[in-house]
mmCIF file of C-alpha atoms in Angstrom:
data_model
loop_
_atom_site.group_PDB
_atom_site.id
_atom_site.type_symbol
_atom_site.label_atom_id
_atom_site.label_comp_id
_atom_site.label_asym_id
_atom_site.label_seq_id
_atom_site.Cartn_x
_atom_site.Cartn_y
_atom_site.Cartn_z
ATOM 1 C CA ILE A 1 1.417 -10.123 -12.091
ATOM 2 C CA GLY A 2 -0.301 -6.373 -11.702
ATOM 3 C CA GLY A 3 1.023 -4.870 -14.589
ATOM 4 C CA ILE A 4 4.710 -6.390 -13.784
ATOM 5 C CA PRO A 5 5.832 -8.633 -16.323
ATOM 6 C CA VAL A 6 7.672 -11.258 -14.662
ATOM 7 C CA TYR A 7 10.412 -12.182 -17.558
ATOM 8 C CA ASP A 8 11.453 -10.458 -20.349
ATOM 9 C CA PRO A 9 9.336 -11.585 -23.823
ATOM 10 C CA SER A 10 12.739 -10.721 -25.499
ATOM 11 C CA PHE A 11 13.974 -13.914 -22.968
ATOM 12 C CA ARG A 12 17.274 -11.158 -21.916
ATOM 13 C CA TRP A 13 16.533 -11.697 -18.494
ATOM 14 C CA TYR A 14 14.039 -13.987 -16.028
ATOM 15 C CA GLY A 15 12.488 -13.226 -12.529
ATOM 16 C CA ALA A 16 14.796 -15.416 -10.405
ATOM 17 C CA THR A 17 12.449 -14.248 -7.567
ATOM 18 C CA LEU A 18 9.459 -11.911 -6.809
ATOM 19 C CA ALA A 19 9.177 -8.809 -3.771
ATOM 20 C CA GLY A 20 6.488 -7.600 -2.084
ATOM 21 C CA PHE A 21 5.866 -4.143 -0.641
ATOM 22 C CA GLY A 22 4.140 -3.294 2.397
ATOM 23 C CA ILE A 23 4.073 -2.386 6.123
ATOM 24 C CA VAL A 24 6.037 -3.990 9.351
ATOM 25 C CA TYR A 25 4.445 -3.509 12.934
ATOM 26 C CA ASN A 26 5.144 -4.554 15.959
ATOM 27 C CA GLN A 27 2.197 -6.099 17.493
ATOM 28 C CA LYS A 28 3.246 -5.589 21.338
ATOM 29 C CA VAL A 29 4.086 -1.851 20.627
ATOM 30 C CA LEU A 30 0.545 -1.441 19.027
ATOM 31 C CA ASP A 31 -1.250 -3.001 22.071
ATOM 32 C CA ILE A 32 0.401 -1.267 24.462
ATOM 33 C CA LEU A 33 -0.300 2.572 22.726
ATOM 34 C CA GLY A 34 -3.833 1.141 21.858
ATOM 35 C CA LEU A 35 -2.673 1.480 18.525
ATOM 36 C CA PRO A 36 -4.640 -0.174 15.270
ATOM 37 C CA VAL A 37 -3.069 -2.833 13.018
ATOM 38 C CA PRO A 38 -2.124 -1.241 9.543
ATOM 39 C CA GLU A 39 -4.583 -1.674 6.265
ATOM 40 C CA THR A 40 -3.551 0.993 4.224
ATOM 41 C CA TRP A 41 -0.443 3.261 3.254
ATOM 42 C CA ALA A 42 -2.488 5.940 4.461
ATOM 43 C CA ASP A 43 -2.986 4.957 7.832
ATOM 44 C CA LEU A 44 0.635 5.683 8.411
ATOM 45 C CA GLY A 45 -0.493 9.338 8.303
ATOM 46 C CA ASP A 46 -2.806 9.300 11.485
ATOM 47 C CA PRO A 47 -1.516 12.020 13.582
ATOM 48 C CA ARG A 48 -1.218 9.957 16.753
ATOM 49 C CA LEU A 49 1.536 7.839 15.314
ATOM 50 C CA GLN A 50 4.028 10.831 15.537
ATOM 51 C CA SER A 51 7.257 9.281 15.966
ATOM 52 C CA TRP A 52 5.967 5.523 15.804
ATOM 53 C CA VAL A 53 6.894 5.426 11.819
ATOM 54 C CA GLY A 54 10.177 4.082 10.337
ATOM 55 C CA SER A 55 11.482 4.237 7.166
ATOM 56 C CA GLY A 56 14.346 4.673 4.750
ATOM 57 C CA ASP A 57 15.282 7.062 1.934
ATOM 58 C CA PRO A 58 14.248 6.192 -1.313
ATOM 59 C CA ARG A 59 17.600 8.123 -2.364
ATOM 60 C CA THR A 60 19.694 5.428 -1.319
ATOM 61 C CA SER A 61 17.039 2.516 -0.759
ATOM 62 C CA GLY A 62 15.641 1.087 -4.082
ATOM 63 C CA SER A 63 12.556 -0.890 -2.199
ATOM 64 C CA VAL A 64 11.629 2.652 0.171
ATOM 65 C CA HIS A 65 11.576 4.379 -3.321
ATOM 66 C CA MET A 66 9.042 1.511 -5.049
ATOM 67 C CA ALA A 67 7.156 1.888 -1.493
ATOM 68 C CA TYR A 68 7.100 5.765 -2.060
ATOM 69 C CA GLU A 69 6.108 5.426 -6.190
ATOM 70 C CA LEU A 70 3.621 2.695 -5.029
ATOM 71 C CA ILE A 71 1.460 5.411 -2.981
ATOM 72 C CA LEU A 72 2.073 7.763 -5.800
ATOM 73 C CA GLN A 73 0.232 5.430 -8.341
ATOM 74 C CA ALA A 74 -2.287 3.720 -5.958
ATOM 75 C CA TYR A 75 -4.011 7.125 -4.822
ATOM 76 C CA GLY A 76 -2.561 9.244 -7.538
ATOM 77 C CA TRP A 77 -0.780 12.346 -7.455
ATOM 78 C CA GLU A 78 -2.293 15.061 -4.834
ATOM 79 C CA ARG A 79 -3.782 12.282 -2.775
ATOM 80 C CA GLY A 80 -0.326 10.474 -2.704
ATOM 81 C CA TRP A 81 1.535 13.154 -1.563
ATOM 82 C CA GLU A 82 -0.993 13.804 1.222
ATOM 83 C CA VAL A 83 -0.102 10.060 2.545
ATOM 84 C CA ILE A 84 3.467 10.524 1.838
ATOM 85 C CA THR A 85 3.656 13.572 3.637
ATOM 86 C CA THR A 86 1.564 13.085 6.641
ATOM 87 C CA LEU A 87 3.463 9.543 6.784
ATOM 88 C CA GLY A 88 6.631 11.201 6.631
ATOM 89 C CA ALA A 89 5.757 13.638 9.566
ATOM 90 C CA ASN A 90 4.847 10.621 11.269
ATOM 91 C CA VAL A 91 8.442 9.194 11.161
ATOM 92 C CA ARG A 92 10.974 8.977 13.770
ATOM 93 C CA ASN A 93 13.943 8.846 11.534
ATOM 94 C CA PHE A 94 14.965 8.476 8.123
ATOM 95 C CA GLY A 95 17.185 5.547 7.778
ATOM 96 C CA SER A 96 20.042 5.079 4.753
ATOM 97 C CA GLY A 97 18.765 1.603 3.588
ATOM 98 C CA GLY A 98 15.439 -0.284 3.848
ATOM 99 C CA SER A 99 16.697 -3.058 6.335
ATOM 100 C CA GLN A 100 16.715 -0.418 8.998
ATOM 101 C CA ALA A 101 12.822 0.243 9.797
ATOM 102 C CA PRO A 102 12.209 -3.253 10.229
ATOM 103 C CA LYS A 103 14.885 -3.629 12.681
ATOM 104 C CA ASP A 104 13.599 -1.110 14.439
ATOM 105 C CA VAL A 105 10.313 -1.849 14.518
ATOM 106 C CA ALA A 106 11.493 -5.473 15.826
ATOM 107 C CA VAL A 107 13.104 -4.026 19.187
ATOM 108 C CA GLY A 108 10.113 -1.408 19.452
ATOM 109 C CA GLU A 109 12.121 1.497 18.533
ATOM 110 C CA VAL A 110 9.108 2.366 16.214
ATOM 111 C CA ALA A 111 5.612 0.990 15.954
ATOM 112 C CA TYR A 112 5.173 0.610 12.142
ATOM 113 C CA GLY A 113 7.549 0.859 9.376
ATOM 114 C CA LEU A 114 7.931 0.754 5.475
ATOM 115 C CA SER A 115 9.579 -2.798 4.326
ATOM 116 C CA ILE A 116 9.591 -5.005 1.355
ATOM 117 C CA ASP A 117 8.658 -8.318 2.844
ATOM 118 C CA PHE A 118 12.022 -10.295 3.221
ATOM 119 C CA TYR A 119 13.652 -7.671 5.476
ATOM 120 C CA ALA A 120 10.215 -8.145 7.312
ATOM 121 C CA TRP A 121 10.159 -11.812 7.192
ATOM 122 C CA ALA A 122 13.313 -11.773 8.742
ATOM 123 C CA GLN A 123 12.503 -10.368 11.566
ATOM 124 C CA ILE A 124 9.625 -12.133 12.011
ATOM 125 C CA GLU A 125 11.444 -15.442 12.000
ATOM 126 C CA ARG A 126 14.062 -13.681 14.300
ATOM 127 C CA VAL A 127 11.599 -12.583 16.846
ATOM 128 C CA GLY A 128 7.989 -14.632 16.456
ATOM 129 C CA LYS A 129 4.987 -13.937 14.770
ATOM 130 C CA GLY A 130 3.385 -13.135 17.953
ATOM 131 C CA LEU A 131 5.408 -10.240 17.846
ATOM 132 C CA VAL A 132 6.096 -8.753 14.690
ATOM 133 C CA GLY A 133 3.316 -8.903 11.518
ATOM 134 C CA PHE A 134 3.872 -7.989 7.815
ATOM 135 C CA THR A 135 0.803 -6.755 5.895
ATOM 136 C CA MET A 136 0.741 -5.850 2.272
ATOM 137 C CA PRO A 137 -2.032 -3.168 1.696
ATOM 138 C CA ASP A 138 -4.813 -4.723 -0.443
ATOM 139 C CA ASN A 139 -5.084 -2.982 -3.750
ATOM 140 C CA LEU A 140 -2.282 -0.466 -2.604
ATOM 141 C CA THR A 141 0.853 -2.692 -3.555
ATOM 142 C CA ILE A 142 2.293 -4.924 -5.970
ATOM 143 C CA VAL A 143 4.924 -7.901 -6.279
ATOM 144 C CA ASN A 144 7.636 -7.771 -9.315
ATOM 145 C CA PRO A 145 10.693 -9.655 -9.778
ATOM 146 C CA ASP A 146 14.556 -9.409 -8.852
ATOM 147 C CA GLY A 147 15.539 -10.276 -12.736
ATOM 148 C CA LEU A 148 18.602 -12.413 -13.366
ATOM 149 C CA GLY A 149 20.696 -12.520 -17.074
ATOM 150 C CA ILE A 150 23.685 -12.987 -18.504
ATOM 151 C CA LEU A 151 26.101 -9.965 -19.831
ATOM 152 C CA LYS A 152 26.696 -9.467 -23.634
ATOM 153 C CA GLY A 153 30.135 -11.119 -24.173
ATOM 154 C CA ALA A 154 30.155 -13.208 -20.938
ATOM 155 C CA PRO A 155 33.474 -14.769 -21.586
ATOM 156 C CA ASN A 156 32.458 -18.516 -19.603
ATOM 157 C CA LEU A 157 28.863 -18.447 -21.434
ATOM 158 C CA ASP A 158 28.239 -22.402 -20.538
ATOM 159 C CA VAL A 159 29.178 -22.021 -16.690
ATOM 160 C CA ALA A 160 26.533 -18.647 -16.825
ATOM 161 C CA LYS A 161 23.694 -20.858 -18.579
ATOM 162 C CA ARG A 162 24.225 -23.451 -16.289
ATOM 163 C CA PHE A 163 23.813 -21.097 -13.636
ATOM 164 C CA VAL A 164 20.718 -19.228 -14.782
ATOM 165 C CA GLU A 165 19.146 -22.645 -14.955
ATOM 166 C CA PHE A 166 20.102 -23.321 -11.788
ATOM 167 C CA VAL A 167 18.450 -21.271 -10.175
ATOM 168 C CA MET A 168 15.010 -21.189 -12.324
ATOM 169 C CA SER A 169 14.800 -24.874 -11.481
ATOM 170 C CA ASP A 170 12.983 -26.368 -9.112
ATOM 171 C CA ALA A 171 15.975 -26.534 -6.938
ATOM 172 C CA GLY A 172 17.452 -23.096 -6.833
ATOM 173 C CA GLN A 173 14.090 -21.929 -6.130
ATOM 174 C CA LYS A 174 13.812 -24.106 -2.819
ATOM 175 C CA LEU A 175 16.474 -21.912 -1.596
ATOM 176 C CA TRP A 176 14.340 -19.414 -1.723
ATOM 177 C CA PHE A 177 11.565 -20.532 -0.925
ATOM 178 C CA LEU A 178 11.872 -23.281 1.738
ATOM 179 C CA LYS A 179 12.363 -23.222 5.576
ATOM 180 C CA LYS A 180 16.244 -23.545 6.802
ATOM 181 C CA GLY A 181 16.267 -27.589 7.328
ATOM 182 C CA ALA A 182 13.783 -28.733 4.760
ATOM 183 C CA SER A 183 14.883 -30.956 2.447
ATOM 184 C CA GLY A 184 16.394 -29.020 -0.368
ATOM 185 C CA GLY A 185 15.885 -25.960 1.572
ATOM 186 C CA PRO A 186 18.597 -23.826 2.832
ATOM 187 C CA ALA A 187 21.223 -25.380 5.072
ATOM 188 C CA VAL A 188 22.330 -22.174 7.135
ATOM 189 C CA THR A 189 20.525 -19.243 5.963
ATOM 190 C CA GLN A 190 16.613 -18.786 5.623
ATOM 191 C CA LEU A 191 16.160 -16.800 2.881
ATOM 192 C CA ASN A 192 12.318 -15.926 2.940
ATOM 193 C CA ARG A 193 11.378 -15.305 -0.595
ATOM 194 C CA PHE A 194 9.137 -16.093 -2.977
ATOM 195 C CA THR A 195 9.461 -18.695 -5.690
ATOM 196 C CA ILE A 196 9.052 -17.752 -9.249
ATOM 197 C CA LEU A 197 7.088 -21.442 -9.716
ATOM 198 C CA PRO A 198 3.725 -21.715 -9.046
ATOM 199 C CA ASP A 199 3.164 -24.745 -8.529
ATOM 200 C CA LEU A 200 6.258 -25.186 -5.724
ATOM 201 C CA TYR A 201 3.634 -23.065 -3.229
ATOM 202 C CA ASN A 202 1.089 -25.989 -3.208
ATOM 203 C CA ARG A 203 3.855 -28.485 -3.650
ATOM 204 C CA PHE A 204 5.987 -27.738 -0.612
ATOM 205 C CA GLU A 205 3.266 -25.371 1.516
ATOM 206 C CA ALA A 206 4.188 -27.421 4.763
ATOM 207 C CA ASP A 207 8.215 -26.824 4.464
ATOM 208 C CA ALA A 208 7.237 -22.878 3.074
ATOM 209 C CA ALA A 209 9.100 -19.953 4.820
ATOM 210 C CA VAL A 210 6.340 -18.114 2.824
ATOM 211 C CA THR A 211 2.936 -18.682 2.783
ATOM 212 C CA LEU A 212 1.566 -15.819 0.741
ATOM 213 C CA ASN A 213 1.382 -16.682 -2.673
ATOM 214 C CA PRO A 214 1.637 -13.997 -4.995
ATOM 215 C CA PHE A 215 0.090 -15.710 -8.220
ATOM 216 C CA GLU A 216 -3.097 -16.325 -6.386
ATOM 217 C CA TRP A 217 -2.985 -12.706 -4.706
ATOM 218 C CA THR A 218 -5.133 -10.258 -6.601
ATOM 219 C CA SER A 219 -4.965 -6.250 -6.944
ATOM 220 C CA ASP A 220 -7.023 -3.574 -8.858
ATOM 221 C CA LEU A 221 -3.651 -1.475 -8.672
ATOM 222 C CA THR A 222 -1.977 -2.017 -12.289
ATOM 223 C CA TYR A 223 1.927 -0.648 -12.039
ATOM 224 C CA ASN A 224 2.734 1.682 -14.593
ATOM 225 C CA SER A 225 6.127 0.920 -14.855
ATOM 226 C CA GLU A 226 7.416 3.346 -17.440
ATOM 227 C CA MET A 227 6.324 6.447 -15.291
ATOM 228 C CA GLY A 228 7.838 4.667 -12.214
ATOM 229 C CA SER A 229 11.161 4.539 -14.139
ATOM 230 C CA THR A 230 10.716 7.947 -15.980
ATOM 231 C CA ARG A 231 10.213 10.184 -13.088
ATOM 232 C CA TRP A 232 12.453 7.442 -10.472
ATOM 233 C CA SER A 233 15.377 10.199 -9.298
ATOM 234 C CA VAL A 234 12.773 13.487 -9.759
ATOM 235 C CA VAL A 235 10.111 11.728 -6.872
ATOM 236 C CA ASN A 236 13.292 10.877 -4.791
ATOM 237 C CA ASP A 237 14.829 14.417 -5.421
ATOM 238 C CA LEU A 238 11.015 15.527 -3.969
ATOM 239 C CA ILE A 239 10.786 13.498 -1.190
ATOM 240 C CA GLY A 240 14.361 14.605 0.162
ATOM 241 C CA VAL A 241 13.574 18.496 -0.270
ATOM 242 C CA MET A 242 9.928 17.858 1.122
ATOM 243 C CA VAL A 243 10.099 15.649 3.354
ATOM 244 C CA ILE A 244 13.473 14.411 4.881
ATOM 245 C CA ASP A 245 15.822 17.198 4.684
ATOM 246 C CA SER A 246 12.806 19.406 5.717
ATOM 247 C CA HIS A 247 11.636 16.648 8.515
ATOM 248 C CA LEU A 248 12.261 18.733 11.409
ATOM 249 C CA PRO A 249 10.292 21.792 10.412
ATOM 250 C CA LEU A 250 7.863 19.868 8.893
ATOM 251 C CA ARG A 251 7.576 17.374 12.202
ATOM 252 C CA GLU A 252 6.816 20.847 14.299
ATOM 253 C CA ALA A 253 4.203 22.044 11.463
ATOM 254 C CA TRP A 254 2.124 18.622 11.933
ATOM 255 C CA LYS A 255 2.908 18.436 15.520
ATOM 256 C CA GLN A 256 0.869 22.321 15.819
ATOM 257 C CA ALA A 257 -1.575 21.154 13.361
ATOM 258 C CA ALA A 258 -2.513 18.069 15.270
ATOM 259 C CA GLU A 259 -2.978 20.194 18.883
ATOM 260 C CA ASP A 260 -6.348 21.486 17.668
ATOM 261 C CA GLY A 261 -7.538 18.352 15.207
ATOM 262 C CA VAL A 262 -5.836 18.385 11.986
ATOM 263 C CA THR A 263 -8.108 19.139 9.135
ATOM 264 C CA LYS A 264 -8.665 18.584 5.482
ATOM 265 C CA GLN A 265 -6.887 21.671 4.306
ATOM 266 C CA GLU A 266 -3.594 21.936 6.808
ATOM 267 C CA ILE A 267 -3.004 18.510 5.024
ATOM 268 C CA ARG A 268 -3.628 20.082 1.755
ATOM 269 C CA GLN A 269 -1.181 22.741 2.607
ATOM 270 C CA LEU A 270 1.571 20.875 4.277
ATOM 271 C CA SER A 271 1.836 18.718 1.480
ATOM 272 C CA ALA A 272 1.370 20.704 -1.264
ATOM 273 C CA MET A 273 3.771 20.212 -4.197
ATOM 274 C CA PRO A 274 5.907 22.577 -6.633
ATOM 275 C CA LEU A 275 4.969 20.830 -9.628
ATOM 276 C CA SER A 276 2.129 18.841 -11.183
ATOM 277 C CA GLU A 277 2.799 14.921 -12.051
ATOM 278 C CA ALA A 278 2.960 16.247 -15.958
ATOM 279 C CA GLU A 279 5.458 18.334 -15.191
ATOM 280 C CA CYS A 280 7.219 15.885 -13.130
ATOM 281 C CA LEU A 281 7.597 13.665 -15.908
ATOM 282 C CA GLU A 282 8.519 16.137 -18.334
ATOM 283 C CA LEU A 283 11.748 16.913 -15.728
ATOM 284 C CA GLY A 284 12.778 13.324 -15.462
ATOM 285 C CA LYS A 285 13.622 13.316 -19.512
ATOM 286 C CA GLN A 286 15.990 16.367 -18.170
ATOM 287 C CA TRP A 287 17.149 15.126 -14.938
ATOM 288 C CA ARG A 288 20.779 14.266 -15.520
ATOM 289 C CA ASP A 289 21.581 18.409 -16.416
ATOM 290 C CA VAL A 290 23.350 18.721 -12.895
ATOM 291 C CA GLU A 291 22.993 22.978 -13.161
ATOM 292 C CA PHE A 292 19.516 22.497 -14.002
ATOM 293 C CA ARG A 293 19.097 20.222 -11.020
ATOM 294 C CA ASN A 294 20.566 22.035 -8.529
ATOM 295 C CA ARG A 295 19.142 25.160 -9.258
ATOM 296 C CA THR A 296 15.384 23.235 -9.146
ATOM 297 C CA LEU A 297 16.649 21.953 -5.764
ATOM 298 C CA ALA A 298 17.608 25.043 -4.496
ATOM 299 C CA GLN A 299 13.976 26.405 -5.718
ATOM 300 C CA TRP A 300 12.418 23.539 -3.938
ATOM 301 C CA THR A 301 13.957 24.092 -1.206
ATOM 302 C CA ALA A 302 12.492 27.723 -0.429
ATOM 303 C CA TYR A 303 9.616 26.746 -1.029
ATOM 304 C CA ALA A 304 9.698 23.651 1.735
ATOM 305 C CA ARG A 305 11.179 26.432 3.797
ATOM 306 C CA GLU A 306 7.971 28.946 3.641
ATOM 307 C CA LYS A 307 5.189 25.848 3.388
ATOM 308 C CA TYR A 308 6.514 24.815 6.658
ATOM 309 C CA GLY A 309 7.321 27.942 8.374
ATOM 310 C CA GLU A 310 10.800 26.832 9.286
ATOM 311 C CA SER A 311 11.638 30.513 10.872
ATOM 312 C CA HIS A 312 9.158 30.214 13.104
ATOM 313 C CA ARG A 313 10.082 27.238 15.510
ATOM 314 C CA SER A 314 11.607 28.369 18.634
ATOM 315 C CA LEU A 315 15.156 27.093 19.865
ATOM 316 C CA TRP A 316 13.777 25.006 22.707
ATOM 317 C CA VAL A 317 12.069 22.666 20.151
ATOM 318 C CA ARG A 318 15.047 23.049 17.289
ATOM 319 C CA ILE A 319 17.481 21.808 20.271
ATOM 320 C CA LEU A 320 14.807 18.853 20.801
ATOM 321 C CA ASP A 321 14.609 17.852 17.502
ATOM 322 C CA TRP A 322 18.344 17.506 17.282
ATOM 323 C CA VAL A 323 19.081 15.525 20.238
ATOM 324 C CA THR A 324 16.183 12.921 19.211
ATOM 325 C CA LEU A 325 17.622 12.206 15.971
ATOM 326 C CA VAL A 326 21.352 12.085 17.292
ATOM 327 C CA PHE A 327 20.575 9.964 20.248
ATOM 328 C CA PRO A 328 17.869 7.889 18.612
ATOM 329 C CA VAL A 329 18.539 4.855 20.936
ATOM 330 C CA GLY A 330 20.158 4.071 24.375
ATOM 331 C CA ILE A 331 19.287 5.987 27.886
ATOM 332 C CA ALA A 332 19.336 9.336 26.530
ATOM 333 C CA GLY A 333 17.216 8.768 23.365
ATOM 334 C CA ALA A 334 14.778 6.564 25.722
ATOM 335 C CA MET A 335 14.089 9.937 27.788
ATOM 336 C CA VAL A 336 14.278 12.434 25.342
ATOM 337 C CA VAL A 337 11.453 10.489 23.281
ATOM 338 C CA TYR A 338 9.501 9.815 26.588
ATOM 339 C CA LEU A 339 9.441 13.717 27.172
ATOM 340 C CA TRP A 340 8.834 14.417 23.713
ATOM 341 C CA ASN A 341 5.704 11.798 23.072
ATOM 342 C CA ILE A 342 4.725 11.285 26.491
ATOM 343 C CA ARG A 343 4.875 14.556 28.482
ATOM 344 C CA GLY A 344 4.510 16.280 25.044
ATOM 345 C CA ILE A 345 7.836 19.164 25.686
#
């Protein structure tokens, strides 16, 4: 599907279920703030959304990493970094896991969040479709399989084979796919996952927990899995240095740029990267060299500080930034967020 194999041609693993990547949003918050339902990843870089976007850290979450890698492949290297940088500048704070942003969206802490599908659907099930929605941007995202296989030399080979056969059967796939309490579905916890068996979508449409059929979903994006794998760690560290570890100066630079209307030139300057796509791929081949990696990260850190002009930030701005991170929730956090977003302090 979209360049992603759903099973290994050599039959070493099988896709046991599928996962898609998109944007979860709080419809109530959007209505109050007069903000639009998102249609593309780039929509999250709108200057009006400062502090209203949620994201995890791709260095600690594979699902978050995939969202950012998809942005780079869908938009291309330079435009992709513009989307990632402006999106990142709008993020309130970066959670360690991929499930935090959907939870923050559900309670209205943020309006939008990057999310893998089943984290989003879990929140939709919890609070209701009228409050939380989920979109997979057309031609800008993919679905990919969660693989299942048997380890070589498994001591209980017959049991392992029976387990794989069960998971891939109708009975096993219904547990992923059906609503809690439906005949053959999960009894306690609804999993909100795609089934890998195409015919189940039509056969059990009335009892399906997931309404989207990925086998009927079309996308012009063909994901390059080899490129994504080669540069995985390098992209993570680039986002880490340029967006997450430099989040406070990036956010302040973005806020200053937005005061007089953000120009294309300002976006290009803020999102400039210290290397090209080809150089990134080459780095991926030697990124396990710890000394080389640390030396490169130090160079990137200096580049980021110069780019965002961190030394020019006022002490008062630094204090407010620190408080918004330390108290993201609760009364103190709410007051700081109110002052920061509404009063313009």
